[in-house]
Amino acid sequence: MEYVHGSHAGEQLGPGVQVWIGGRDFRLSELLGEGSFGAVWSATSPGLNCEVAIKEIICRSEVELGRAATEQQLLKFVGRGLVDNPGLKEDSPAAVAAKRFPSLVASEVKALGPDLWQVRLAMTRLAGKPLESLLETANEGTRPTADGSLVETCRCVRSLLDQLVPALEHLGTQALHRDITTRNILVDKTGQNYSFGLVDFGLAVDVVKWKADLLTHDIGGDGHYWPTSSWFVLEYGAHHLESYPALLQEYEADLDVHALGVIALRCLMELWAPEAMVAEAKSKSSPPSWAQTAKLMRLRMAWTNFWDDIARFWQPIFDAFACGGCDALEQLKSLYAQAGVHHMVSADLCAVRAALRELRDVAELNDLRVICDALLLLMRPGKKRDDKPTWRRIRAVLRGERSASRAPSPAVKEVAEEGHPQSRQQFLVGKELPAKTEHGSSQGRNRRDLCDALKTELRGWPSSGVPAASVAASQSTYSPSGSMWSSASVSSHCGSATVGKPISYLHVS
């Protein structure tokens, strides 16, 4: 990034204000979003035929400055695909990434004082609004997918995966995004066509450094989209992952993979209107497959159970960050470790995957079969699996070149848990928690008793919907080393600020 001094840096941003960044002239128009990290503005610049977004980041340590530098480098990297390789095919990962991610236009950093820097990043602005707003509209009864039919919903989900998987394959050669959420995915709907993009690289980490320095990185992002391994790290710390190779592999490589899978399944479940099946049955000479319908409803039940559990586990963590500070979070960590929350998350995911397998085997719609195959690779169960997910393999499934394994390997014991409708009930009763003496011995404890105690405890946990403006000064973020805390912030991304609503995600910046 370019370091600057003088009158053109440090001015107050606002509508109509003219700023210089990296030698370019920009005129701001409207505020897109803001948080404790700073703000994002839309702007125009002479000589550019597109609108840009300008992100201002206030860094209060060299670590935060390093994160801003990583974001700048990634914005530059994803935008160079077509420039460096003009002959690329349109569907190549590099070409898709250049369309689905914002790219760097200009950047600069200014030292404001000791351990205080102002970073400004000008980037191309992607069209659309946060996917979260689309889902909120669906939950309020207005279906964005026309009549809420399964065909239209599958078309939307296929578009999401077809567009973002190759883009993330290109990004994955350099970094993990670590904050793929419905608030960071933008969607632009024109007629029956959907265009998706992904913004906010503020939590992204270099993929090589991430694996080499796993213990020194903070855990962050939105817990709704965490895999099992992230819940384990919250409970015990990353230094225990070495004893659990499946969780270690998942935490090292699959954070983005799992997050996109959860989002895709959430879209399928929330955009689809089951009542649309009645209209379909009346309007067609042949009724829809009831086997497919039954398996869809079973998947919906498994999804609802998983999503409700995740929401119940995540909200107290967020409230502890916002209101209770370190002591409250330490109490939750101990409580979650005792109850084995990561086991419950894994059991829920196994039930979801079992339902996906059954639905795939009876699905009549080709798009639905492909989506199920892709989700079986994307959504990780927190257990040993032979089907190691890679973006290239997922992309091949979406193109119809290969499918996910039709039957789990008999050598993996956890397969039985996925395939049995009572798997979660059996899993939660009578199983022992791993003995971790530094977090309190749990041997001999019945898991059902612990689950009941956890639910009772969480019902009494103070929960408050804290708007963004009141949260910024009271944040902490857990370090996987288990031995340090660092300041953090809650922030919104470009175009997703929600004033007066509870914030459901954490950004470490």
GROMACS .gro file of C-alpha atoms in nm, residues 92-474:
model
  383
   92SER     CA    1  -1.210  -2.044  -1.565
   93PRO     CA    2  -1.171  -1.982  -1.190
   94ALA     CA    3  -0.954  -1.672  -1.240
   95ALA     CA    4  -1.199  -1.516  -1.485
   96VAL     CA    5  -1.498  -1.593  -1.262
   97ALA     CA    6  -1.320  -1.450  -0.956
   98ALA     CA    7  -1.262  -1.122  -1.141
   99LYS     CA    8  -1.640  -1.092  -1.183
  100ARG     CA    9  -1.758  -1.220  -0.845
  101PHE     CA   10  -1.517  -1.033  -0.616
  102PRO     CA   11  -1.442  -0.661  -0.595
  103SER     CA   12  -1.101  -0.567  -0.733
  104LEU     CA   13  -0.857  -0.302  -0.617
  105VAL     CA   14  -0.863   0.040  -0.784
  106ALA     CA   15  -0.636   0.237  -0.549
  107SER     CA   16  -0.510   0.227  -0.190
  108GLU     CA   17  -0.311   0.423   0.063
  109VAL     CA   18  -0.225   0.425   0.431
  110LYS     CA   19  -0.153   0.722   0.657
  111ALA     CA   20   0.004   0.716   1.002
  112LEU     CA   21  -0.220   0.919   1.236
  113GLY     CA   22  -0.012   0.868   1.549
  114PRO     CA   23   0.167   0.603   1.756
  115ASP     CA   24   0.007   0.268   1.672
  116LEU     CA   25  -0.271   0.437   1.477
  117TRP     CA   26  -0.313   0.422   1.099
  118GLN     CA   27  -0.580   0.516   0.849
  119VAL     CA   28  -0.614   0.277   0.554
  120ARG     CA   29  -0.829   0.358   0.253
  121LEU     CA   30  -0.911   0.101  -0.013
  122ALA     CA   31  -1.093   0.195  -0.334
  123MET     CA   32  -1.244  -0.108  -0.508
  124THR     CA   33  -1.497  -0.186  -0.776
  125ARG     CA   34  -1.850  -0.195  -0.641
  126LEU     CA   35  -2.051  -0.511  -0.700
  127ALA     CA   36  -2.417  -0.483  -0.787
  128GLY     CA   37  -2.685  -0.621  -0.557
  129LYS     CA   38  -2.794  -0.633  -0.198
  130PRO     CA   39  -2.700  -0.873   0.083
  131LEU     CA   40  -2.837  -1.223   0.046
  132GLU     CA   41  -2.958  -1.194   0.404
  133SER     CA   42  -3.217  -0.937   0.296
  134LEU     CA   43  -3.348  -1.181   0.033
  135LEU     CA   44  -3.387  -1.451   0.300
  136GLU     CA   45  -3.553  -1.211   0.541
  137THR     CA   46  -3.803  -1.121   0.269
  138ALA     CA   47  -3.879  -1.491   0.215
  139ASN     CA   48  -3.926  -1.549   0.588
  140GLU     CA   49  -4.172  -1.261   0.599
  141GLY     CA   50  -4.385  -1.438   0.339
  142THR     CA   51  -4.275  -1.268   0.017
  143ARG     CA   52  -4.095  -1.526  -0.196
  144PRO     CA   53  -3.825  -1.374  -0.418
  145THR     CA   54  -3.821  -1.696  -0.624
  146ALA     CA   55  -4.147  -1.622  -0.803
  147ASP     CA   56  -4.404  -1.854  -0.641
  148GLY     CA   57  -4.158  -2.028  -0.410
  149SER     CA   58  -4.160  -2.337  -0.629
  150LEU     CA   59  -3.892  -2.597  -0.591
  151VAL     CA   60  -3.781  -2.552  -0.953
  152GLU     CA   61  -3.719  -2.179  -0.910
  153THR     CA   62  -3.554  -2.227  -0.571
  154CYS     CA   63  -3.315  -2.489  -0.711
  155ARG     CA   64  -3.232  -2.255  -0.998
  156CYS     CA   65  -3.136  -1.985  -0.748
  157VAL     CA   66  -2.922  -2.220  -0.538
  158ARG     CA   67  -2.751  -2.364  -0.848
  159SER     CA   68  -2.667  -2.010  -0.960
  160LEU     CA   69  -2.517  -1.935  -0.617
  161LEU     CA   70  -2.294  -2.242  -0.631
  162ASP     CA   71  -2.208  -2.223  -1.001
  163GLN     CA   72  -2.089  -1.864  -0.962
  164LEU     CA   73  -1.909  -1.867  -0.627
  165VAL     CA   74  -1.742  -2.211  -0.625
  166PRO     CA   75  -1.498  -2.138  -0.913
  167ALA     CA   76  -1.431  -1.790  -0.773
  168LEU     CA   77  -1.345  -1.939  -0.434
  169GLU     CA   78  -1.130  -2.202  -0.606
  170HIS     CA   79  -0.916  -1.917  -0.741
  171LEU     CA   80  -0.911  -1.733  -0.407
  172GLY     CA   81  -0.824  -2.057  -0.227
  173THR     CA   82  -0.487  -2.075  -0.400
  174GLN     CA   83  -0.387  -1.773  -0.192
  175ALA     CA   84  -0.616  -1.729   0.107
  176LEU     CA   85  -0.910  -1.836   0.321
  177HIS     CA   86  -1.189  -1.579   0.332
  178ARG     CA   87  -1.307  -1.691   0.681
  179ASP     CA   88  -1.619  -1.474   0.673
  180ILE     CA   89  -1.850  -1.615   0.409
  181THR     CA   90  -2.197  -1.519   0.536
  182THR     CA   91  -2.531  -1.415   0.392
  183ARG     CA   92  -2.439  -1.056   0.479
  184ASN     CA   93  -2.118  -1.069   0.276
  185ILE     CA   94  -2.275  -1.237  -0.027
  186LEU     CA   95  -2.449  -0.989  -0.257
  187VAL     CA   96  -2.728  -1.092  -0.494
  188ASP     CA   97  -2.863  -0.901  -0.792
  189LYS     CA   98  -3.189  -1.040  -0.932
  190THR     CA   99  -3.294  -0.948  -1.287
  191GLY     CA  100  -3.608  -1.128  -1.396
  192GLN     CA  101  -3.544  -1.493  -1.316
  193ASN     CA  102  -3.166  -1.458  -1.330
  194TYR     CA  103  -2.944  -1.426  -1.024
  195SER     CA  104  -2.598  -1.275  -1.003
  196PHE     CA  105  -2.394  -1.334  -0.686
  197GLY     CA  106  -2.080  -1.173  -0.551
  198LEU     CA  107  -1.871  -1.194  -0.234
  199VAL     CA  108  -1.728  -0.894  -0.048
  200ASP     CA  109  -1.526  -0.809   0.263
  201PHE     CA  110  -1.184  -0.971   0.286
  202GLY     CA  111  -1.120  -0.819   0.629
  203LEU     CA  112  -1.078  -1.157   0.802
  204ALA     CA  113  -0.896  -1.329   0.516
  205VAL     CA  114  -0.567  -1.503   0.593
  206ASP     CA  115  -0.285  -1.629   0.374
  207VAL     CA  116  -0.348  -2.000   0.331
  208VAL     CA  117   0.016  -2.099   0.392
  209LYS     CA  118   0.056  -1.880   0.699
  210TRP     CA  119  -0.279  -2.002   0.832
  211LYS     CA  120  -0.161  -2.363   0.840
  212ALA     CA  121   0.186  -2.276   0.969
  213ASP     CA  122   0.070  -2.037   1.245
  214LEU     CA  123  -0.265  -2.190   1.337
  215LEU     CA  124  -0.223  -2.127   1.710
  216THR     CA  125  -0.162  -1.754   1.673
  217HIS     CA  126  -0.473  -1.670   1.470
  218ASP     CA  127  -0.793  -1.548   1.631
  219ILE     CA  128  -1.122  -1.724   1.575
  220GLY     CA  129  -1.376  -1.496   1.410
  221GLY     CA  130  -1.668  -1.464   1.174
  222ASP     CA  131  -2.029  -1.570   1.220
  223GLY     CA  132  -2.082  -1.880   1.434
  224HIS     CA  133  -2.390  -1.977   1.233
  225TYR     CA  134  -2.151  -2.084   0.957
  226TRP     CA  135  -1.877  -2.241   1.170
  227PRO     CA  136  -1.791  -2.608   1.115
  228THR     CA  137  -1.759  -2.846   1.408
  229SER     CA  138  -1.385  -2.776   1.439
  230SER     CA  139  -1.443  -2.405   1.509
  231TRP     CA  140  -1.673  -2.491   1.800
  232PHE     CA  141  -1.405  -2.730   1.926
  233VAL     CA  142  -1.146  -2.451   1.909
  234LEU     CA  143  -1.377  -2.221   2.101
  235GLU     CA  144  -1.414  -2.482   2.374
  236TYR     CA  145  -1.060  -2.616   2.407
  237GLY     CA  146  -0.823  -2.405   2.197
  238ALA     CA  147  -0.649  -2.484   1.870
  239HIS     CA  148  -0.357  -2.652   2.045
  240HIS     CA  149  -0.580  -2.959   2.106
  241LEU     CA  150  -0.659  -3.008   1.738
  242GLU     CA  151  -0.347  -3.218   1.684
  243SER     CA  152  -0.512  -3.500   1.881
  244TYR     CA  153  -0.805  -3.503   1.638
  245PRO     CA  154  -0.679  -3.525   1.276
  246ALA     CA  155  -1.025  -3.495   1.117
  247LEU     CA  156  -1.098  -3.173   1.307
  248LEU     CA  157  -0.750  -3.040   1.231
  249GLN     CA  158  -0.793  -3.102   0.859
  250GLU     CA  159  -1.133  -2.937   0.865
  251TYR     CA  160  -1.011  -2.629   1.054
  252GLU     CA  161  -0.707  -2.592   0.831
  253ALA     CA  162  -0.876  -2.622   0.494
  254ASP     CA  163  -1.256  -2.636   0.505
  255LEU     CA  164  -1.381  -2.321   0.681
  256ASP     CA  165  -1.492  -2.155   0.356
  257VAL     CA  166  -1.618  -2.482   0.205
  258HIS     CA  167  -1.847  -2.552   0.500
  259ALA     CA  168  -1.974  -2.193   0.525
  260LEU     CA  169  -2.082  -2.188   0.160
  261GLY     CA  170  -2.255  -2.525   0.208
  262VAL     CA  171  -2.457  -2.401   0.505
  263ILE     CA  172  -2.557  -2.089   0.312
  264ALA     CA  173  -2.665  -2.289   0.007
  265LEU     CA  174  -2.876  -2.524   0.217
  266ARG     CA  175  -3.026  -2.232   0.407
  267CYS     CA  176  -3.130  -2.078   0.074
  268LEU     CA  177  -3.286  -2.406  -0.037
  269MET     CA  178  -3.483  -2.441   0.286
  270GLU     CA  179  -3.594  -2.080   0.326
  271LEU     CA  180  -3.666  -1.980  -0.033
  272TRP     CA  181  -3.868  -2.292  -0.108
  273ALA     CA  182  -4.235  -2.274  -0.006
  274PRO     CA  183  -4.376  -2.622   0.072
  275GLU     CA  184  -4.727  -2.489   0.012
  276ALA     CA  185  -4.627  -2.440  -0.352
  277MET     CA  186  -4.645  -2.819  -0.390
  278VAL     CA  187  -5.024  -2.802  -0.362
  279ALA     CA  188  -5.047  -2.560  -0.654
  280GLU     CA  189  -4.803  -2.771  -0.855
  281ALA     CA  190  -5.012  -3.084  -0.793
  282LYS     CA  191  -5.328  -2.908  -0.913
  283SER     CA  192  -5.173  -2.752  -1.222
  284LYS     CA  193  -5.000  -3.061  -1.357
  285SER     CA  194  -5.149  -3.374  -1.505
  286SER     CA  195  -4.905  -3.584  -1.304
  287PRO     CA  196  -4.853  -3.497  -0.935
  288PRO     CA  197  -4.502  -3.437  -0.798
  289SER     CA  198  -4.309  -3.728  -0.658
  290TRP     CA  199  -4.428  -3.788  -0.303
  291ALA     CA  200  -4.106  -3.975  -0.227
  292GLN     CA  201  -3.915  -3.658  -0.317
  293THR     CA  202  -4.158  -3.449  -0.114
  294ALA     CA  203  -4.125  -3.673   0.191
  295LYS     CA  204  -3.747  -3.662   0.181
  296LEU     CA  205  -3.756  -3.283   0.136
  297MET     CA  206  -3.966  -3.253   0.451
  298ARG     CA  207  -3.728  -3.478   0.639
  299LEU     CA  208  -3.438  -3.260   0.526
  300ARG     CA  209  -3.631  -2.955   0.640
  301MET     CA  210  -3.675  -3.107   0.987
  302ALA     CA  211  -3.304  -3.193   1.011
  303TRP     CA  212  -3.210  -2.845   0.891
  304THR     CA  213  -3.445  -2.673   1.140
  305ASN     CA  214  -3.301  -2.876   1.425
  306PHE     CA  215  -2.944  -2.785   1.321
  307TRP     CA  216  -3.019  -2.416   1.261
  308ASP     CA  217  -3.209  -2.378   1.591
  309ASP     CA  218  -2.926  -2.540   1.785
  310ILE     CA  219  -2.663  -2.322   1.619
  311ALA     CA  220  -2.866  -2.007   1.689
  312ARG     CA  221  -2.909  -2.107   2.053
  313PHE     CA  222  -2.536  -2.175   2.094
  314TRP     CA  223  -2.421  -1.864   1.907
  315GLN     CA  224  -2.641  -1.592   2.056
  316PRO     CA  225  -2.498  -1.617   2.412
  317ILE     CA  226  -2.146  -1.599   2.267
  318PHE     CA  227  -2.231  -1.285   2.079
  319ASP     CA  228  -2.402  -1.133   2.382
  320ALA     CA  229  -2.097  -1.219   2.593
  321PHE     CA  230  -1.877  -1.033   2.347
  322ALA     CA  231  -2.115  -0.740   2.343
  323CYS     CA  232  -2.206  -0.710   2.710
  324GLY     CA  233  -2.033  -0.952   2.942
  325GLY     CA  234  -1.668  -0.930   2.841
  326CYS     CA  235  -1.404  -1.196   2.900
  327ASP     CA  236  -1.546  -1.342   3.222
  328ALA     CA  237  -1.883  -1.415   3.065
  329LEU     CA  238  -1.720  -1.575   2.762
  330GLU     CA  239  -1.493  -1.788   2.978
  331GLN     CA  240  -1.800  -1.918   3.161
  332LEU     CA  241  -1.961  -2.007   2.829
  333LYS     CA  242  -1.645  -2.178   2.705
  334SER     CA  243  -1.637  -2.393   3.017
  335LEU     CA  244  -2.008  -2.470   2.991
  336TYR     CA  245  -1.982  -2.559   2.621
  337ALA     CA  246  -1.676  -2.777   2.678
  338GLN     CA  247  -1.853  -2.963   2.959
  339ALA     CA  248  -2.162  -3.024   2.748
  340GLY     CA  249  -1.963  -3.108   2.435
  341VAL     CA  250  -2.132  -2.854   2.212
  342HIS     CA  251  -1.910  -2.944   1.919
  343HIS     CA  252  -2.038  -3.303   1.945
  344MET     CA  253  -2.397  -3.177   1.926
  345VAL     CA  254  -2.314  -2.966   1.621
  346SER     CA  255  -2.151  -3.268   1.457
  347ALA     CA  256  -2.452  -3.488   1.536
  348ASP     CA  257  -2.687  -3.231   1.383
  349LEU     CA  258  -2.470  -3.213   1.071
  350CYS     CA  259  -2.469  -3.592   1.042
  351ALA     CA  260  -2.849  -3.590   1.050
  352VAL     CA  261  -2.857  -3.322   0.778
  353ARG     CA  262  -2.616  -3.520   0.561
  354ALA     CA  263  -2.823  -3.837   0.606
  355ALA     CA  264  -3.132  -3.648   0.490
  356LEU     CA  265  -2.938  -3.509   0.192
  357ARG     CA  266  -2.833  -3.859   0.087
  358GLU     CA  267  -3.190  -3.988   0.101
  359LEU     CA  268  -3.323  -3.689  -0.091
  360ARG     CA  269  -3.056  -3.722  -0.359
  361ASP     CA  270  -3.146  -4.085  -0.419
  362VAL     CA  271  -3.513  -4.007  -0.495
  363ALA     CA  272  -3.485  -3.656  -0.643
  364GLU     CA  273  -3.657  -3.613  -0.977
  365LEU     CA  274  -3.519  -3.267  -1.051
  366ASN     CA  275  -3.168  -3.273  -1.194
  367ASP     CA  276  -3.079  -2.945  -1.024
  368LEU     CA  277  -3.189  -3.085  -0.689
  369ARG     CA  278  -2.973  -3.398  -0.734
  370VAL     CA  279  -2.671  -3.187  -0.824
  371ILE     CA  280  -2.729  -2.956  -0.527
  372CYS     CA  281  -2.749  -3.254  -0.290
  373ASP     CA  282  -2.426  -3.397  -0.432
  374ALA     CA  283  -2.252  -3.063  -0.392
  375LEU     CA  284  -2.382  -3.011  -0.037
  376LEU     CA  285  -2.254  -3.353   0.069
  377LEU     CA  286  -1.906  -3.231  -0.021
  378LEU     CA  287  -1.950  -2.880   0.115
  379MET     CA  288  -2.109  -2.945   0.456
  380ARG     CA  289  -1.852  -3.113   0.676
  381PRO     CA  290  -1.961  -3.345   0.960
  382GLY     CA  291  -1.661  -3.289   1.187
  383LYS     CA  292  -1.556  -3.652   1.143
  384LYS     CA  293  -1.318  -3.854   0.930
  385ARG     CA  294  -1.429  -3.868   0.569
  386ASP     CA  295  -1.283  -4.017   0.254
  387ASP     CA  296  -1.449  -3.751   0.037
  388LYS     CA  297  -1.199  -3.471   0.093
  389PRO     CA  298  -1.364  -3.159  -0.047
  390THR     CA  299  -1.171  -2.942  -0.287
  391TRP     CA  300  -1.316  -2.654  -0.485
  392ARG     CA  301  -1.213  -2.830  -0.807
  393ARG     CA  302  -1.399  -3.146  -0.710
  394ILE     CA  303  -1.709  -2.949  -0.610
  395ARG     CA  304  -1.696  -2.764  -0.941
  396ALA     CA  305  -1.678  -3.097  -1.123
  397VAL     CA  306  -1.990  -3.215  -0.939
  398LEU     CA  307  -2.174  -2.898  -1.040
  399ARG     CA  308  -2.075  -2.956  -1.403
  400GLY     CA  309  -2.205  -3.312  -1.383
  401GLU     CA  310  -1.861  -3.465  -1.439
  402ARG     CA  311  -1.874  -3.665  -1.117
  403SER     CA  312  -2.099  -3.710  -0.818
  404ALA     CA  313  -2.047  -3.742  -0.448
  405SER     CA  314  -2.006  -4.095  -0.319
  406ARG     CA  315  -2.335  -4.281  -0.351
  407ALA     CA  316  -2.266  -4.476  -0.035
  408PRO     CA  317  -2.044  -4.391   0.258
  409SER     CA  318  -1.739  -4.605   0.307
  410PRO     CA  319  -1.818  -4.898   0.541
  411ALA     CA  320  -1.475  -4.850   0.697
  412VAL     CA  321  -1.593  -4.527   0.858
  413LYS     CA  322  -1.799  -4.595   1.170
  414GLU     CA  323  -1.969  -4.257   1.164
  415VAL     CA  324  -2.155  -4.360   0.849
  416ALA     CA  325  -2.408  -4.546   1.063
  417GLU     CA  326  -2.485  -4.226   1.250
  418GLU     CA  327  -2.552  -4.044   0.923
  419GLY     CA  328  -2.777  -4.313   0.786
  420HIS     CA  329  -2.997  -4.378   1.091
  421PRO     CA  330  -3.302  -4.158   1.154
  422GLN     CA  331  -3.246  -4.187   1.528
  423SER     CA  332  -2.875  -4.103   1.503
  424ARG     CA  333  -2.893  -3.777   1.696
  425GLN     CA  334  -3.104  -3.928   1.976
  426GLN     CA  335  -2.862  -4.219   2.011
  427PHE     CA  336  -2.562  -3.991   1.989
  428LEU     CA  337  -2.677  -3.765   2.270
  429VAL     CA  338  -2.754  -4.042   2.518
  430GLY     CA  339  -2.489  -4.240   2.699
  431LYS     CA  340  -2.179  -4.115   2.517
  432GLU     CA  341  -1.880  -3.992   2.706
  433LEU     CA  342  -1.715  -3.656   2.661
  434PRO     CA  343  -1.338  -3.653   2.602
  435ALA     CA  344  -1.145  -3.612   2.922
  436LYS     CA  345  -0.978  -3.268   2.925
  437THR     CA  346  -0.861  -3.216   3.279
  438GLU     CA  347  -0.752  -2.856   3.222
  439HIS     CA  348  -1.114  -2.777   3.132
  440GLY     CA  349  -1.270  -2.997   3.397
  441SER     CA  350  -1.301  -3.375   3.375
  442SER     CA  351  -1.609  -3.493   3.194
  443GLN     CA  352  -1.565  -3.869   3.208
  444GLY     CA  353  -1.862  -4.063   3.334
  445ARG     CA  354  -2.107  -3.780   3.259
  446ASN     CA  355  -2.421  -3.870   3.068
  447ARG     CA  356  -2.454  -3.657   2.758
  448ARG     CA  357  -2.831  -3.623   2.794
  449ASP     CA  358  -2.789  -3.477   3.143
  450LEU     CA  359  -2.531  -3.233   3.013
  451CYS     CA  360  -2.752  -3.131   2.722
  452ASP     CA  361  -3.046  -3.066   2.953
  453ALA     CA  362  -2.823  -2.866   3.187
  454LEU     CA  363  -2.689  -2.663   2.895
  455LYS     CA  364  -3.035  -2.580   2.765
  456THR     CA  365  -3.148  -2.477   3.112
  457GLU     CA  366  -2.839  -2.259   3.153
  458LEU     CA  367  -2.882  -2.094   2.814
  459ARG     CA  368  -3.246  -2.011   2.884
  460GLY     CA  369  -3.129  -1.800   3.175
  461TRP     CA  370  -2.843  -1.638   2.989
  462PRO     CA  371  -2.893  -1.263   2.940
  463SER     CA  372  -2.971  -1.192   2.578
  464SER     CA  373  -3.003  -0.848   2.432
  465GLY     CA  374  -3.030  -0.717   2.081
  466VAL     CA  375  -2.743  -0.472   2.076
  467PRO     CA  376  -2.730  -0.235   1.779
  468ALA     CA  377  -2.397  -0.191   1.602
  469ALA     CA  378  -2.327   0.155   1.741
  470SER     CA  379  -2.343   0.040   2.103
  471VAL     CA  380  -2.124  -0.267   2.066
  472ALA     CA  381  -1.801  -0.139   1.918
  473ALA     CA  382  -1.625  -0.039   2.238
  474SER     CA  383  -1.685  -0.359   2.433
   0.00000   0.00000   0.00000
